[in-house]
Structures are given as C-alpha cells and as structure tokens.
Amino acid sequence: MLRRSDEIVKVFRPVGRSSKFVKIKASQKAKRRLRKLSLAEAGFLLKITPYASEGTNLLEGDNERGQRGVPLTVKDLACIADCSYPTARKIVRAFIAERILRRVEIDGRTALAINPLYSFNGKSAETSLLQLFKWEITEAGEDPNSE
C-alpha cells in the first residue's frame, strides 16, 4: 500500500481479525539502513514487525503467537519468522548489536522493542520508546513521529 511517494505501509490481514497497519520508515536515511540488512535479516524484521505493540514497539503476543500483552521470546519470533531457533537467536543478537532491537525489563520480564527509526506501530511514539532509543534517534537526526 503506497500512501505517499516516500512512504510504504504494509497491511497485514490475519484470518478472522481486523487489519493491522505498520509503517515502515521510508526516508532516505531509513532506506540506507534497511539496505544494509541481509535478505534473511530484512525478512525477519518484516515478519516480526506486526507484533510490535502500538506506541511502544514492544514485541508482544496476540493470542495466536504467545499470550496477548506478554513479551515474545526468541523461540516465538523463530516460529513467526518461520526460521530455526539458532537463526532467530543469531539475527536477534545482530539486531541488538546494530541497535535495531533493544532489550527492556517490563514487570520482571525481558521484552524486545523495535527501533522506531526502522519501523513504527501507531500514530505517535510513547515517551518510554523515545527514551529507550534516544541516543539512536539523536545520532540519526530524525524524528520518529514525523510524517
């Protein structure tokens, strides 16, 4: 789905549920970042993005994969991305090193959040997400809420 000439929005329509819109950042800087990913990494990111919670980008279950509102594990992400656990673990580690994902503690559980410079779910980022990726956003010179 193309909304503007410089913006791509992927529409996911899971069976029996309403559509979910997830914005894939399409600025020139974001395109350069995405081109650096291998095909496996880009596919993995595209497949896990619909599980990002609105406003916080935390990867959480939806009652089909994992329990709703509960952080997804790397094993869950492997199932979602249709890859082996070792492959998913390797990609998650690479994404954390590349600052695409970040681990965060929530209610005693570890969750993964997607950097809003790569993909964002929702109309505006919550303060907690902006604080989590503050350094990356400042370094990139971008505003994740800009349309």
PDB file of C-alpha atoms in Angstrom:
ATOM      1  CA  MET A   1       0.000   0.000   0.000  1.00  0.00           C
ATOM      2  CA  LEU A   2       1.536   3.293  -1.033  1.00  0.00           C
ATOM      3  CA  ARG A   3       0.292   6.349   0.876  1.00  0.00           C
ATOM      4  CA  ARG A   4       2.833   8.863  -0.368  1.00  0.00           C
ATOM      5  CA  SER A   5       5.693   8.635  -2.831  1.00  0.00           C
ATOM      6  CA  ASP A   6       8.195   8.252   0.022  1.00  0.00           C
ATOM      7  CA  GLU A   7       6.205   6.055   2.417  1.00  0.00           C
ATOM      8  CA  ILE A   8       5.420   2.354   2.446  1.00  0.00           C
ATOM      9  CA  VAL A   9       2.729   0.904   4.682  1.00  0.00           C
ATOM     10  CA  LYS A  10       2.384  -2.852   4.876  1.00  0.00           C
ATOM     11  CA  VAL A  11      -1.160  -4.122   5.524  1.00  0.00           C
ATOM     12  CA  PHE A  12      -1.382  -7.376   7.432  1.00  0.00           C
ATOM     13  CA  ARG A  13      -4.759  -9.087   7.410  1.00  0.00           C
ATOM     14  CA  PRO A  14      -4.637 -12.116   9.696  1.00  0.00           C
ATOM     15  CA  VAL A  15      -7.500 -14.551   9.183  1.00  0.00           C
ATOM     16  CA  GLY A  16     -10.508 -13.734  11.355  1.00  0.00           C
ATOM     17  CA  ARG A  17      -9.108 -10.470  12.663  1.00  0.00           C
ATOM     18  CA  SER A  18      -9.103  -6.835  11.617  1.00  0.00           C
ATOM     19  CA  SER A  19      -6.276  -5.332   9.580  1.00  0.00           C
ATOM     20  CA  LYS A  20      -3.172  -4.020  11.273  1.00  0.00           C
ATOM     21  CA  PHE A  21      -1.181  -1.181   9.722  1.00  0.00           C
ATOM     22  CA  VAL A  22       2.508  -0.942  10.423  1.00  0.00           C
ATOM     23  CA  LYS A  23       4.535   1.926   8.997  1.00  0.00           C
ATOM     24  CA  ILE A  24       7.898   1.040   7.530  1.00  0.00           C
ATOM     25  CA  LYS A  25      10.112   4.121   7.656  1.00  0.00           C
ATOM     26  CA  ALA A  26      10.972   5.270   4.127  1.00  0.00           C
ATOM     27  CA  SER A  27      13.172   8.343   4.485  1.00  0.00           C
ATOM     28  CA  GLN A  28      16.466   8.232   2.582  1.00  0.00           C
ATOM     29  CA  LYS A  29      18.310   7.556   5.846  1.00  0.00           C
ATOM     30  CA  ALA A  30      15.936   4.711   6.705  1.00  0.00           C
ATOM     31  CA  LYS A  31      16.298   3.212   3.213  1.00  0.00           C
ATOM     32  CA  ARG A  32      20.079   3.246   3.597  1.00  0.00           C
ATOM     33  CA  ARG A  33      19.762   1.491   6.976  1.00  0.00           C
ATOM     34  CA  LEU A  34      17.398  -1.139   5.552  1.00  0.00           C
ATOM     35  CA  ARG A  35      19.637  -1.789   2.510  1.00  0.00           C
ATOM     36  CA  LYS A  36      22.454  -2.750   4.886  1.00  0.00           C
ATOM     37  CA  LEU A  37      20.402  -5.697   6.161  1.00  0.00           C
ATOM     38  CA  SER A  38      20.854  -9.119   4.596  1.00  0.00           C
ATOM     39  CA  LEU A  39      17.841 -10.687   2.905  1.00  0.00           C
ATOM     40  CA  ALA A  40      17.341 -13.009   5.906  1.00  0.00           C
ATOM     41  CA  GLU A  41      17.520 -10.091   8.356  1.00  0.00           C
ATOM     42  CA  ALA A  42      15.144  -7.933   6.291  1.00  0.00           C
ATOM     43  CA  GLY A  43      12.658 -10.810   6.023  1.00  0.00           C
ATOM     44  CA  PHE A  44      12.886 -11.478   9.745  1.00  0.00           C
ATOM     45  CA  LEU A  45      12.267  -7.798  10.559  1.00  0.00           C
ATOM     46  CA  LEU A  46       9.288  -7.626   8.184  1.00  0.00           C
ATOM     47  CA  LYS A  47       7.714 -10.744   9.716  1.00  0.00           C
ATOM     48  CA  ILE A  48       8.090  -9.687  13.361  1.00  0.00           C
ATOM     49  CA  THR A  49       7.034  -6.050  12.854  1.00  0.00           C
ATOM     50  CA  PRO A  50       3.261  -6.754  13.081  1.00  0.00           C
ATOM     51  CA  TYR A  51       3.816  -7.944  16.660  1.00  0.00           C
ATOM     52  CA  ALA A  52       5.070  -4.521  17.780  1.00  0.00           C
ATOM     53  CA  SER A  53       2.649  -3.025  20.280  1.00  0.00           C
ATOM     54  CA  GLU A  54       1.150   0.346  19.451  1.00  0.00           C
ATOM     55  CA  GLY A  55       3.203   3.301  20.668  1.00  0.00           C
ATOM     56  CA  THR A  56       5.912   1.251  22.380  1.00  0.00           C
ATOM     57  CA  ASN A  57       7.080  -1.116  19.619  1.00  0.00           C
ATOM     58  CA  LEU A  58       7.417  -3.908  22.209  1.00  0.00           C
ATOM     59  CA  LEU A  59       7.189  -7.340  20.598  1.00  0.00           C
ATOM     60  CA  GLU A  60       4.198  -8.925  22.326  1.00  0.00           C
ATOM     61  CA  GLY A  61       1.918 -11.879  21.746  1.00  0.00           C
ATOM     62  CA  ASP A  62      -1.503 -11.654  20.125  1.00  0.00           C
ATOM     63  CA  ASN A  63      -3.097 -14.891  21.471  1.00  0.00           C
ATOM     64  CA  GLU A  64      -2.228 -16.670  18.206  1.00  0.00           C
ATOM     65  CA  ARG A  65       1.503 -16.454  18.815  1.00  0.00           C
ATOM     66  CA  GLY A  66       2.121 -16.031  22.504  1.00  0.00           C
ATOM     67  CA  GLN A  67      -0.271 -14.612  25.084  1.00  0.00           C
ATOM     68  CA  ARG A  68      -1.715 -11.156  24.354  1.00  0.00           C
ATOM     69  CA  GLY A  69       0.363  -8.453  26.018  1.00  0.00           C
ATOM     70  CA  VAL A  70       3.121 -10.862  27.095  1.00  0.00           C
ATOM     71  CA  PRO A  71       6.588 -10.286  25.581  1.00  0.00           C
ATOM     72  CA  LEU A  72       7.517 -12.718  22.813  1.00  0.00           C
ATOM     73  CA  THR A  73      10.568 -14.914  23.271  1.00  0.00           C
ATOM     74  CA  VAL A  74      13.201 -15.565  20.625  1.00  0.00           C
ATOM     75  CA  LYS A  75      11.603 -19.001  20.205  1.00  0.00           C
ATOM     76  CA  ASP A  76       8.249 -17.302  19.468  1.00  0.00           C
ATOM     77  CA  LEU A  77       9.972 -14.983  16.981  1.00  0.00           C
ATOM     78  CA  ALA A  78      11.549 -18.002  15.259  1.00  0.00           C
ATOM     79  CA  CYS A  79       8.068 -19.500  14.773  1.00  0.00           C
ATOM     80  CA  ILE A  80       6.689 -16.195  13.485  1.00  0.00           C
ATOM     81  CA  ALA A  81       9.582 -15.713  11.054  1.00  0.00           C
ATOM     82  CA  ASP A  82       9.483 -19.386  10.033  1.00  0.00           C
ATOM     83  CA  CYS A  83      13.149 -19.977  10.774  1.00  0.00           C
ATOM     84  CA  SER A  84      15.147 -22.127  13.153  1.00  0.00           C
ATOM     85  CA  TYR A  85      15.770 -21.044  16.732  1.00  0.00           C
ATOM     86  CA  PRO A  86      19.555 -20.717  16.198  1.00  0.00           C
ATOM     87  CA  THR A  87      18.941 -18.492  13.149  1.00  0.00           C
ATOM     88  CA  ALA A  88      16.468 -16.323  15.057  1.00  0.00           C
ATOM     89  CA  ARG A  89      18.853 -16.049  18.013  1.00  0.00           C
ATOM     90  CA  LYS A  90      21.692 -15.029  15.666  1.00  0.00           C
ATOM     91  CA  ILE A  91      19.548 -12.373  13.957  1.00  0.00           C
ATOM     92  CA  VAL A  92      18.234 -11.006  17.279  1.00  0.00           C
ATOM     93  CA  ARG A  93      21.806 -10.732  18.596  1.00  0.00           C
ATOM     94  CA  ALA A  94      22.867  -8.956  15.386  1.00  0.00           C
ATOM     95  CA  PHE A  95      19.853  -6.613  15.627  1.00  0.00           C
ATOM     96  CA  ILE A  96      20.719  -5.753  19.230  1.00  0.00           C
ATOM     97  CA  ALA A  97      24.336  -5.068  18.217  1.00  0.00           C
ATOM     98  CA  GLU A  98      23.126  -2.916  15.290  1.00  0.00           C
ATOM     99  CA  ARG A  99      20.633  -1.122  17.590  1.00  0.00           C
ATOM    100  CA  ILE A 100      17.615  -2.283  15.585  1.00  0.00           C
ATOM    101  CA  LEU A 101      16.239  -4.057  18.673  1.00  0.00           C
ATOM    102  CA  ARG A 102      16.771  -3.343  22.330  1.00  0.00           C
ATOM    103  CA  ARG A 103      16.017  -5.435  25.414  1.00  0.00           C
ATOM    104  CA  VAL A 104      13.930  -3.806  28.126  1.00  0.00           C
ATOM    105  CA  GLU A 105      12.661  -5.039  31.524  1.00  0.00           C
ATOM    106  CA  ILE A 106       8.889  -4.852  31.997  1.00  0.00           C
ATOM    107  CA  ASP A 107       7.201  -6.260  35.093  1.00  0.00           C
ATOM    108  CA  GLY A 108      10.127  -8.595  35.732  1.00  0.00           C
ATOM    109  CA  ARG A 109      10.156  -9.907  32.145  1.00  0.00           C
ATOM    110  CA  THR A 110      12.561  -9.134  29.361  1.00  0.00           C
ATOM    111  CA  ALA A 111      10.959  -7.747  26.223  1.00  0.00           C
ATOM    112  CA  LEU A 112      12.347  -6.683  22.860  1.00  0.00           C
ATOM    113  CA  ALA A 113      11.473  -3.320  21.310  1.00  0.00           C
ATOM    114  CA  ILE A 114      11.943  -2.337  17.665  1.00  0.00           C
ATOM    115  CA  ASN A 115      13.825   0.883  16.990  1.00  0.00           C
ATOM    116  CA  PRO A 116      11.251   3.393  15.634  1.00  0.00           C
ATOM    117  CA  LEU A 117      13.804   4.505  13.026  1.00  0.00           C
ATOM    118  CA  TYR A 118      13.206   1.171  11.257  1.00  0.00           C
ATOM    119  CA  SER A 119       9.507   0.559  11.807  1.00  0.00           C
ATOM    120  CA  PHE A 120       6.765   2.018  13.931  1.00  0.00           C
ATOM    121  CA  ASN A 121       3.301   0.871  15.009  1.00  0.00           C
ATOM    122  CA  GLY A 122       0.884   3.617  15.969  1.00  0.00           C
ATOM    123  CA  LYS A 123       0.295   7.292  15.398  1.00  0.00           C
ATOM    124  CA  SER A 124       2.793   8.571  17.946  1.00  0.00           C
ATOM    125  CA  ALA A 125       5.640   7.103  19.947  1.00  0.00           C
ATOM    126  CA  GLU A 126       5.277   6.899  23.699  1.00  0.00           C
ATOM    127  CA  THR A 127       7.885   8.660  25.820  1.00  0.00           C
ATOM    128  CA  SER A 128       9.278   5.335  27.031  1.00  0.00           C
ATOM    129  CA  LEU A 129      10.079   4.258  23.444  1.00  0.00           C
ATOM    130  CA  LEU A 130      11.686   7.606  22.627  1.00  0.00           C
ATOM    131  CA  GLN A 131      13.801   7.393  25.800  1.00  0.00           C
ATOM    132  CA  LEU A 132      14.812   3.799  25.010  1.00  0.00           C
ATOM    133  CA  PHE A 133      16.186   4.797  21.598  1.00  0.00           C
ATOM    134  CA  LYS A 134      17.090   8.427  22.442  1.00  0.00           C
ATOM    135  CA  TRP A 135      20.750   8.072  21.513  1.00  0.00           C
ATOM    136  CA  GLU A 136      19.999   6.411  18.154  1.00  0.00           C
ATOM    137  CA  ILE A 137      17.315   8.978  17.262  1.00  0.00           C
ATOM    138  CA  THR A 138      19.578  11.894  18.172  1.00  0.00           C
ATOM    139  CA  GLU A 139      22.505  10.388  16.245  1.00  0.00           C
ATOM    140  CA  ALA A 140      20.322   9.828  13.160  1.00  0.00           C
ATOM    141  CA  GLY A 141      18.939  13.368  13.334  1.00  0.00           C
ATOM    142  CA  GLU A 142      15.416  12.086  12.749  1.00  0.00           C
ATOM    143  CA  ASP A 143      12.077  12.455  14.486  1.00  0.00           C
ATOM    144  CA  PRO A 144      10.234   9.105  14.640  1.00  0.00           C
ATOM    145  CA  ASN A 145       6.871  10.922  14.897  1.00  0.00           C
ATOM    146  CA  SER A 146       7.386  12.928  11.704  1.00  0.00           C
ATOM    147  CA  GLU A 147       5.065  12.028   8.865  1.00  0.00           C
TER     148      GLU A 147
END
